[in-house]
Each structure stands twice: as structure tokens, then as C-alpha cells.
């Protein structure tokens, strides 16, 4: 009995969490853990569609690894009892400088899909960009993220009437900004999808269904959910049907390889709010964006899913910032996995960062609660790293806070 009393005095067991989503979150210490949980819950083809990159996935791996090329130069005894992570994104205050990236086919990860992401973002006043290839409509996401900061991401498609329709709907629904993705004039070769027999969008063929049997939770959720469609395209081309599989030819045939800088004026004729160019990968193109009066540029290689051998965002931030200065807001997209990564990007000249896969891992691991976990993780990690490096506000994050490893 004495031993039991002694153990009780020094050991505290965590209470049992009845919510299964929260219980899974308790097993995660970082984004890598979330990724592992999502991989266990999702069919392999679905997970690979989310997780995979182009060709040999060297660029995809470097997106994350290149953050380790930069080390902090901490200052101590700085009175970090009060830390302010807030920042401005497109002229509006945000609790911390993070944006949720546009991702296609989100409902294949969890049935509510984009609605959960929009709700989590709105609750934190974090911008969320809905993809053209989203599986919830512009209007549904606006309702789910009511009061939040919704952006709409567009691809330049051959059918400009369809693009015009989506932009007009986003404007009517109160979206804050238009995010034009310019690095997908043709789809990259994502070889995990090739091996799995997946296409863009994924087709749930025999192999996928057999894999689904091994993941009964995922299968049950999707058998009881509404059919998955590219919700912002359905009804525009009635002859193409309403399922994602039937729309696949339309989507693949629509990417416009004739995209040029001259198209920016066409977008401006339809949209009078802030515009972001997503997919900038060179100093020269950053300069051109400024010349075209773009409000923000997203330095991005599409998560390593397009051009194998493209530069990583964190390596391009400083030269781009040195060239364009304060003329345009700079968003660093790709490889951000910790709050410390946000600080490194800002120190090198970014104004904010954008993340995609991390919140998809959260969605796959725990639905809405998983996305909320990811936002908490990044904000708390940023706050901790600021304290440990001796900075108390985002304005104190300067270039001398980091140096490149020899």
C-alpha cells in the first residue's frame, strides 16, 4: 500500500479522451506524427495523392530540408515574458502570419472537406484559399467560413467563360482576394499516382476499392457521404456529368498553356480586390509581378508537385525580397513544418507563409479537430521559437536573426 501511495504522489495518468479524433491528436507531437496517423487511416492511393510529389520527389524533399540550411542567432536576457505573433496579411491583422493554401479534391481525405478547413480558418481569422478544384462550392465555403477571410484560387483555363463565372461568384460571396496559380499550365508527372493508377482527379478504381477494404473507417465515411464533385464546375458543362470521374477529361483539357502576363489585365477587369500570383520561382518574375501592380506574390514550386528541379521557396525568398523590397507582399509556400520555419521565412524577407499538406494531414488524422490542432501547433511553435531567439514581436524578426550554415 505504501508503494501505491508513493506512486500516486509522483505519477499522474492522462484521463481517457472519449472523442476519437482528439484521442488520435494526443498521439501527435508534430506534423510528421500527424502524417503517420493520416497514412494509417487513409487508403494508400488517397494518401499518396496528398503526400506525393513530381517524378523522383527531390524538389519535394528539398522544400522541407532547405529550411535546415538556416540557423538562428539567438539573443538572451531579452525579457520575452510577452510575445506578440500577430502580423498583417493584405493590410488586415492576423493572429500569426500563416495562410491555408488551396488544395484540390479535399473531400477525398475527409467528407466535410473544405468546409472543415474554412471553419477552422475563420475561427482563427486565418486566410484560407479555396481551390478551383475544390470539392465544396464557393458559396458553401463562404457560409462555412462566414466572418473569416476567404480567398479564391483560380487556374487560367481555356474556357474563360467558366473562369469568369467562378470569379463573379467569389466576388458575390464576399471573398477577400483572388489567388492566380500560374505554375500548372500542364500537370506535373506525379509518379506515385501513376503507380497507383490514379489520375487528376483521382478515379476510385478497383485497386483503390480493394485498399479501401483495409481502411473500413474511411470506406464507411465515404459510402455515407454525398458524391464527390468539383463543385464549382458542376452544371457549367452539363454534358460532362456531375461526378468527379466524369469531369476528369474536362479538367485535364482545360489547363491553358497559352497563359501569359497579358492575361493579368483580363483578371483585373473582373476583380477589383487584391490579387496574388502563386507560383513565382525567380527574381525576374517577381519583378514582373510588381510591374503589373500585383498586391502579393506566393513564392512556390507547387509543393514539389510540378517541375522536378525547381528552386525551393525558402532559398528564393531573400533574393526576391532584395529585388522587390516593400513593393509587394511576399508569401513563402512550401516545406513549412514548424513555427520556427515561419520565423526563418520572415527573417529572410517573407511577410507570411502558406501551408497545404500539414492541414491535409490534420484533416486525415482528425477532421476539423485535426486542422485546429495544426493551427495551434504552428502558432504555439512560433511563439516558443520567438521567445527562445529573443524576439518579442514580428517586427523584431530581422535578417540578423538567421545565418546560413557553412
Coordinates of C-alpha atoms in Angstrom, one line a residue:
X1 CA 0.0 0.0 0.0
X2 CA 2.9 2.3 0.8
X3 CA 4.3 1.8 -2.7
X4 CA 0.9 2.6 -4.3
X5 CA 0.6 5.8 -2.3
X6 CA 4.1 6.8 -3.3
X7 CA 3.4 6.2 -7.0
X8 CA 0.2 8.2 -6.7
X9 CA 2.1 11.1 -5.3
X10 CA 4.5 11.3 -8.3
X11 CA 2.6 9.8 -11.2
X12 CA -0.3 11.4 -13.0
X13 CA -2.1 9.5 -15.7
X14 CA -3.7 11.3 -18.6
X15 CA -7.5 11.0 -18.4
X16 CA -9.2 9.0 -21.1
X17 CA -10.3 11.1 -24.0
X18 CA -13.7 9.9 -25.3
X19 CA -13.6 11.8 -28.5
X20 CA -11.8 9.6 -31.0
X21 CA -10.5 12.5 -33.1
X22 CA -9.0 14.2 -30.1
X23 CA -7.6 10.9 -28.8
X24 CA -5.7 10.5 -32.0
X25 CA -4.4 14.1 -31.7
X26 CA -2.9 13.2 -28.3
X27 CA -0.6 10.8 -30.1
X28 CA 0.9 13.5 -32.3
X29 CA 3.8 15.7 -31.2
X30 CA 4.4 17.3 -34.6
X31 CA 3.4 17.4 -38.3
X32 CA 5.4 14.2 -39.0
X33 CA 3.3 12.4 -36.4
X34 CA 0.1 13.7 -38.0
X35 CA 1.3 12.5 -41.4
X36 CA 1.8 9.0 -39.9
X37 CA -1.6 8.9 -38.4
X38 CA -3.2 10.1 -41.7
X39 CA -1.3 7.4 -43.6
X40 CA -2.7 4.7 -41.3
X41 CA -6.3 5.9 -41.7
X42 CA -6.3 6.6 -45.5
X43 CA -6.1 4.2 -48.4
X44 CA -2.6 4.2 -49.9
X45 CA -3.8 5.8 -53.2
X46 CA -5.5 8.6 -51.3
X47 CA -2.6 9.2 -49.0
X48 CA -0.1 9.2 -51.9
X49 CA -2.2 11.7 -53.9
X50 CA -2.0 14.1 -50.9
X51 CA 1.6 13.3 -49.9
X52 CA 3.3 12.7 -53.3
X53 CA 5.5 15.0 -55.4
X54 CA 6.7 15.1 -59.0
X55 CA 9.0 12.5 -60.5
X56 CA 11.8 11.5 -58.1
X57 CA 10.4 13.8 -55.4
X58 CA 13.8 15.5 -54.9
X59 CA 12.3 19.0 -55.1
X60 CA 9.5 17.9 -52.7
X61 CA 12.0 16.7 -50.2
X62 CA 14.2 19.8 -50.5
X63 CA 11.3 22.1 -49.8
X64 CA 11.4 20.9 -46.2
X65 CA 15.1 20.1 -45.9
X66 CA 16.3 23.5 -47.1
X67 CA 14.9 25.2 -44.0
X68 CA 17.7 23.4 -42.1
X69 CA 20.2 25.3 -44.2
X70 CA 19.4 28.3 -41.9
X71 CA 20.3 28.5 -38.2
X72 CA 19.2 31.1 -35.6
X73 CA 21.4 33.6 -34.0
X74 CA 19.6 33.9 -30.6
X75 CA 19.7 36.8 -28.2
X76 CA 19.3 36.1 -24.5
X77 CA 18.1 38.0 -21.4
X78 CA 15.6 40.0 -23.6
X79 CA 12.5 39.9 -21.3
X80 CA 10.3 37.7 -23.5
X81 CA 7.5 37.5 -21.0
X82 CA 5.2 39.0 -23.6
X83 CA 5.2 37.6 -27.1
X84 CA 3.1 39.1 -30.0
X85 CA 2.9 36.8 -33.0
X86 CA 0.4 38.9 -34.9
X87 CA 1.1 40.3 -38.3
X88 CA -0.6 42.0 -41.3
X89 CA -1.7 40.0 -44.3
X90 CA -3.0 42.1 -47.2
X91 CA -3.5 45.0 -44.8
X92 CA -5.5 43.1 -42.3
X93 CA -4.3 41.9 -38.9
X94 CA -3.9 38.1 -38.4
X95 CA -3.0 36.3 -35.2
X96 CA 0.1 35.0 -36.8
X97 CA 1.4 35.1 -40.4
X98 CA 0.1 31.9 -41.9
X99 CA -2.3 31.2 -44.8
X100 CA -4.0 27.9 -45.6
X101 CA -3.2 27.0 -49.2
X102 CA -5.6 25.9 -51.9
X103 CA -5.7 22.1 -52.3
X104 CA -7.8 20.2 -54.7
X105 CA -10.1 17.2 -54.1
X106 CA -10.0 17.8 -50.3
X107 CA -13.1 15.7 -49.6
X108 CA -11.2 12.5 -50.6
X109 CA -9.4 13.0 -47.3
X110 CA -12.4 13.6 -45.1
X111 CA -16.1 14.0 -46.3
X112 CA -16.7 17.6 -45.0
X113 CA -13.5 18.6 -46.8
X114 CA -13.1 22.3 -47.4
X115 CA -15.9 23.1 -45.0
X116 CA -13.9 21.9 -42.0
X117 CA -10.8 23.9 -43.3
X118 CA -12.9 27.1 -43.8
X119 CA -14.4 26.8 -40.3
X120 CA -11.0 26.3 -38.6
X121 CA -9.5 29.2 -40.5
X122 CA -12.4 31.5 -39.8
X123 CA -12.3 30.8 -36.1
X124 CA -8.7 32.0 -36.0
X125 CA -9.1 34.8 -38.6
X126 CA -6.5 33.0 -40.8
X127 CA -6.9 33.4 -44.6
X128 CA -8.0 30.2 -46.5
X129 CA -7.8 29.9 -50.2
X130 CA -10.4 27.7 -51.8
X131 CA -9.1 25.8 -54.9
X132 CA -10.7 25.9 -58.4
X133 CA -10.5 22.1 -58.0
X134 CA -12.3 22.3 -54.6
X135 CA -15.0 19.7 -53.8
X136 CA -17.2 22.2 -52.0
X137 CA -18.7 25.2 -53.8
X138 CA -17.7 28.8 -53.5
X139 CA -21.0 29.5 -51.7
X140 CA -20.8 26.6 -49.3
X141 CA -17.3 27.6 -48.2
X142 CA -18.3 31.2 -47.8
X143 CA -21.1 30.1 -45.5
X144 CA -18.9 27.7 -43.5
X145 CA -16.2 30.3 -43.1
X146 CA -18.6 33.2 -42.5
X147 CA -16.9 36.1 -40.9
X148 CA -13.5 34.7 -41.9
X149 CA -11.0 35.6 -44.6
X150 CA -11.8 33.6 -47.7
X151 CA -9.6 33.8 -50.8
X152 CA -10.4 32.2 -54.2
X153 CA -7.7 30.4 -56.2
X154 CA -8.1 30.2 -59.9
X155 CA -6.3 28.4 -62.7
X156 CA -6.2 30.0 -66.1
X157 CA -8.4 27.7 -68.1
X158 CA -9.2 27.7 -71.8
X159 CA -12.9 28.2 -71.1
X160 CA -12.7 31.8 -70.0
X161 CA -16.5 31.9 -69.5
X162 CA -16.1 29.3 -66.8
X163 CA -13.3 31.2 -65.1
X164 CA -15.4 34.4 -65.3
X165 CA -18.3 32.6 -63.7
X166 CA -16.2 31.4 -60.8
X167 CA -14.7 34.8 -60.2
X168 CA -18.0 36.6 -60.3
X169 CA -19.4 34.1 -57.8
X170 CA -16.4 34.6 -55.5
X171 CA -16.9 38.3 -55.7
X172 CA -20.6 38.0 -54.9
X173 CA -19.9 35.7 -52.0
X174 CA -17.5 38.2 -50.4
X175 CA -14.2 36.6 -51.0
X176 CA -11.3 38.9 -50.0
X177 CA -8.7 38.1 -52.6
X178 CA -8.1 36.4 -55.9
X179 CA -5.1 34.0 -56.0
X180 CA -4.0 33.2 -59.6
X181 CA -1.9 30.0 -59.8
X182 CA 0.5 30.2 -62.7
X183 CA 2.7 27.1 -62.4
X184 CA 0.3 24.5 -63.7
X185 CA -0.1 25.1 -67.4
X186 CA 0.3 21.4 -67.7
X187 CA 0.1 18.8 -64.8
X188 CA 3.4 17.6 -63.4
X189 CA 4.2 13.9 -63.5
X190 CA 3.3 12.6 -60.1
X191 CA 4.7 9.1 -60.2
X192 CA 3.1 7.7 -57.0
X193 CA -0.2 8.4 -58.7
X194 CA 1.0 6.6 -61.9
X195 CA 1.9 3.5 -59.9
X196 CA -1.4 3.6 -58.0
X197 CA -3.4 4.1 -61.2
X198 CA -4.5 7.5 -60.0
X199 CA -5.4 10.4 -62.3
X200 CA -6.1 14.1 -61.8
X201 CA -8.7 14.0 -60.3
X202 CA -8.3 10.6 -58.7
X203 CA -10.5 7.8 -60.0
X204 CA -11.7 5.3 -57.4
X205 CA -10.9 2.2 -59.4
X206 CA -10.7 -1.5 -58.3
X207 CA -7.2 -1.1 -56.7
X208 CA -8.5 1.9 -54.7
X209 CA -11.6 0.0 -53.6
X210 CA -9.6 -3.1 -52.5
X211 CA -7.3 -0.8 -50.5
X212 CA -10.4 0.8 -49.0
X213 CA -11.4 -2.6 -47.6
X214 CA -8.3 -2.4 -45.5
X215 CA -9.4 1.0 -44.2
X216 CA -13.0 0.4 -43.2
X217 CA -13.3 3.7 -41.4
X218 CA -12.5 5.7 -44.5
X219 CA -14.7 3.5 -46.6
X220 CA -17.7 3.8 -44.3
X221 CA -17.4 7.6 -44.2
X222 CA -17.4 7.9 -47.9
X223 CA -20.1 5.4 -48.6
X224 CA -22.3 7.5 -46.3
X225 CA -21.2 10.9 -47.8
X226 CA -22.5 12.8 -50.8
X227 CA -20.8 12.0 -54.1
X228 CA -17.6 13.9 -54.6
X229 CA -17.6 16.5 -57.4
X230 CA -15.6 19.5 -58.5
X231 CA -18.4 21.7 -57.1
X232 CA -17.6 24.9 -58.8
X233 CA -17.6 23.3 -62.3
X234 CA -20.7 21.1 -61.9
X235 CA -23.6 22.4 -64.0
X236 CA -21.4 24.6 -66.2
X237 CA -20.8 21.8 -68.7
X238 CA -23.9 19.6 -68.3
X239 CA -22.8 17.2 -71.0
X240 CA -19.8 16.3 -68.8
X241 CA -21.9 14.9 -66.0
X242 CA -21.7 15.6 -62.3
X243 CA -19.2 13.1 -60.8
X244 CA -15.5 13.9 -60.4
X245 CA -14.7 10.9 -62.6
X246 CA -16.9 12.2 -65.4
X247 CA -15.3 15.7 -65.1
X248 CA -11.7 14.4 -65.3
X249 CA -11.4 14.9 -69.0
X250 CA -12.8 18.5 -68.8
X251 CA -10.4 19.4 -66.0
X252 CA -7.3 17.9 -67.7
X253 CA -8.2 19.5 -71.0
X254 CA -8.8 23.0 -69.6
X255 CA -5.3 24.0 -68.4
X256 CA -4.2 26.8 -70.7
X257 CA -0.6 26.6 -71.9
X258 CA -1.0 30.0 -73.6
X259 CA -1.0 31.8 -70.2
X260 CA 1.0 35.0 -70.3
X261 CA 1.4 38.2 -68.3
X262 CA -1.1 39.9 -70.7
X263 CA -3.8 37.8 -69.0
X264 CA -3.4 39.8 -65.8
X265 CA -5.3 42.7 -67.3
X266 CA -8.2 40.4 -68.1
X267 CA -8.3 39.2 -64.5
X268 CA -8.2 42.9 -63.3
X269 CA -11.2 43.7 -65.5
X270 CA -13.2 41.1 -63.4
X271 CA -11.7 41.6 -60.0
X272 CA -11.2 44.9 -58.2
X273 CA -9.8 43.5 -54.9
X274 CA -6.3 42.3 -54.0
X275 CA -4.7 39.8 -56.4
X276 CA -2.0 37.3 -55.6
X277 CA 0.2 35.5 -58.1
X278 CA 1.0 32.0 -56.9
X279 CA 4.0 30.1 -58.4
X280 CA 6.7 32.8 -58.6
X281 CA 10.1 31.0 -58.8
X282 CA 12.5 33.7 -60.0
X283 CA 13.6 37.2 -59.2
X284 CA 12.7 38.2 -62.8
X285 CA 9.1 37.1 -62.4
X286 CA 8.8 38.7 -59.0
X287 CA 9.9 42.0 -60.7
X288 CA 7.3 41.5 -63.5
X289 CA 4.6 40.9 -60.9
X290 CA 5.4 44.3 -59.3
X291 CA 5.3 45.9 -62.7
X292 CA 1.8 44.5 -63.1
X293 CA 0.7 46.0 -59.8
X294 CA 0.1 42.7 -58.1
X295 CA -0.5 43.0 -54.3
X296 CA 1.2 39.8 -53.2
X297 CA 3.3 37.1 -54.7
X298 CA 3.5 33.5 -53.5
X299 CA 7.0 32.1 -53.9
X300 CA 6.1 28.4 -54.6
X301 CA 7.0 25.3 -56.6
X302 CA 3.5 23.9 -56.1
X303 CA 4.7 21.7 -53.2
X304 CA 7.2 19.9 -55.4
X305 CA 4.3 18.5 -57.5
X306 CA 5.1 20.3 -60.8
X307 CA 8.6 20.9 -62.0
X308 CA 11.2 18.5 -60.7
X309 CA 14.4 20.6 -60.2
X310 CA 12.6 23.8 -59.4
X311 CA 14.1 26.1 -56.7
X312 CA 12.7 25.9 -53.2
X313 CA 10.7 28.7 -51.7
X314 CA 13.0 29.3 -48.7
X315 CA 16.1 29.6 -51.0
X316 CA 14.3 32.2 -53.2
X317 CA 12.8 34.4 -50.5
X318 CA 15.9 36.5 -49.8
X319 CA 17.0 37.3 -53.4
X320 CA 13.4 38.1 -54.3
X321 CA 12.9 40.3 -51.2
X322 CA 16.2 42.1 -52.0
X323 CA 14.8 42.9 -55.5
X324 CA 11.2 43.9 -54.8
X325 CA 11.6 45.2 -51.3
X326 CA 8.3 46.6 -49.9
X327 CA 6.7 46.9 -53.3
X328 CA 4.7 43.6 -52.9
X329 CA 3.8 41.2 -50.1
X330 CA 5.8 38.0 -50.2
X331 CA 4.3 34.7 -49.2
X332 CA 6.6 31.7 -48.7
X333 CA 4.9 28.4 -49.7
X334 CA 6.5 25.0 -49.4
X335 CA 8.2 23.0 -46.7
X336 CA 6.9 24.9 -43.7
X337 CA 6.5 22.3 -40.9
X338 CA 7.2 24.2 -37.7
X339 CA 6.6 27.6 -36.1
X340 CA 10.4 28.1 -36.3
X341 CA 10.2 27.8 -40.1
X342 CA 7.8 30.8 -40.2
X343 CA 10.3 32.8 -38.3
X344 CA 13.1 31.8 -40.7
X345 CA 11.0 32.8 -43.7
X346 CA 10.2 36.2 -42.2
X347 CA 13.8 36.8 -41.3
X348 CA 14.8 36.3 -44.9
X349 CA 12.2 38.7 -46.2
X350 CA 8.8 37.0 -46.4
X351 CA 5.7 38.6 -44.9
X352 CA 3.8 35.4 -44.3
X353 CA 3.9 31.7 -45.1
X354 CA 1.4 29.3 -46.7
X355 CA 0.8 25.6 -45.8
X356 CA -1.1 22.9 -47.6
X357 CA -0.1 19.3 -46.7
X358 CA 0.1 19.9 -43.0
X359 CA -3.6 20.8 -42.7
X360 CA -4.5 17.9 -45.0
X361 CA -2.6 15.5 -42.7
X362 CA -4.6 17.0 -39.8
X363 CA -7.8 16.6 -41.8
X364 CA -6.9 13.0 -42.5
X365 CA -6.0 12.3 -38.9
X366 CA -8.9 14.0 -37.1
X367 CA -11.2 16.0 -39.4
X368 CA -11.9 19.5 -38.2
X369 CA -10.1 18.9 -34.9
X370 CA -7.0 17.9 -36.8
X371 CA -7.0 21.2 -38.7
X372 CA -7.4 23.1 -35.5
X373 CA -4.5 21.1 -34.0
X374 CA -2.3 22.2 -36.9
X375 CA -3.1 25.9 -36.4
X376 CA -2.4 25.6 -32.7
X377 CA 0.8 23.8 -33.4
X378 CA 2.1 26.4 -35.7
X379 CA 1.1 29.4 -33.5
X380 CA 2.5 27.8 -30.3
X381 CA 5.7 26.8 -32.1
X382 CA 6.2 30.3 -33.5
X383 CA 5.6 31.8 -30.0
X384 CA 8.1 29.4 -28.4
X385 CA 10.8 30.0 -31.0
X386 CA 10.4 33.7 -30.8
X387 CA 10.9 33.5 -27.0
X388 CA 14.0 31.3 -27.4
X389 CA 15.6 33.5 -30.1
X390 CA 14.9 36.7 -28.1
X391 CA 12.3 38.4 -30.3
X392 CA 9.0 39.7 -28.9
X393 CA 7.1 40.7 -32.0
X394 CA 7.1 40.0 -35.7
X395 CA 8.6 43.5 -36.3
X396 CA 11.7 42.3 -34.3
X397 CA 12.3 39.4 -36.7
X398 CA 15.2 40.8 -38.8
X399 CA 17.8 39.4 -41.2
X400 CA 20.4 39.1 -38.5
X401 CA 18.3 36.6 -36.6
X402 CA 19.4 33.8 -39.0
X403 CA 22.6 32.8 -40.8
X404 CA 23.3 30.2 -43.4
X405 CA 25.0 27.0 -42.3
X406 CA 28.6 26.7 -43.7

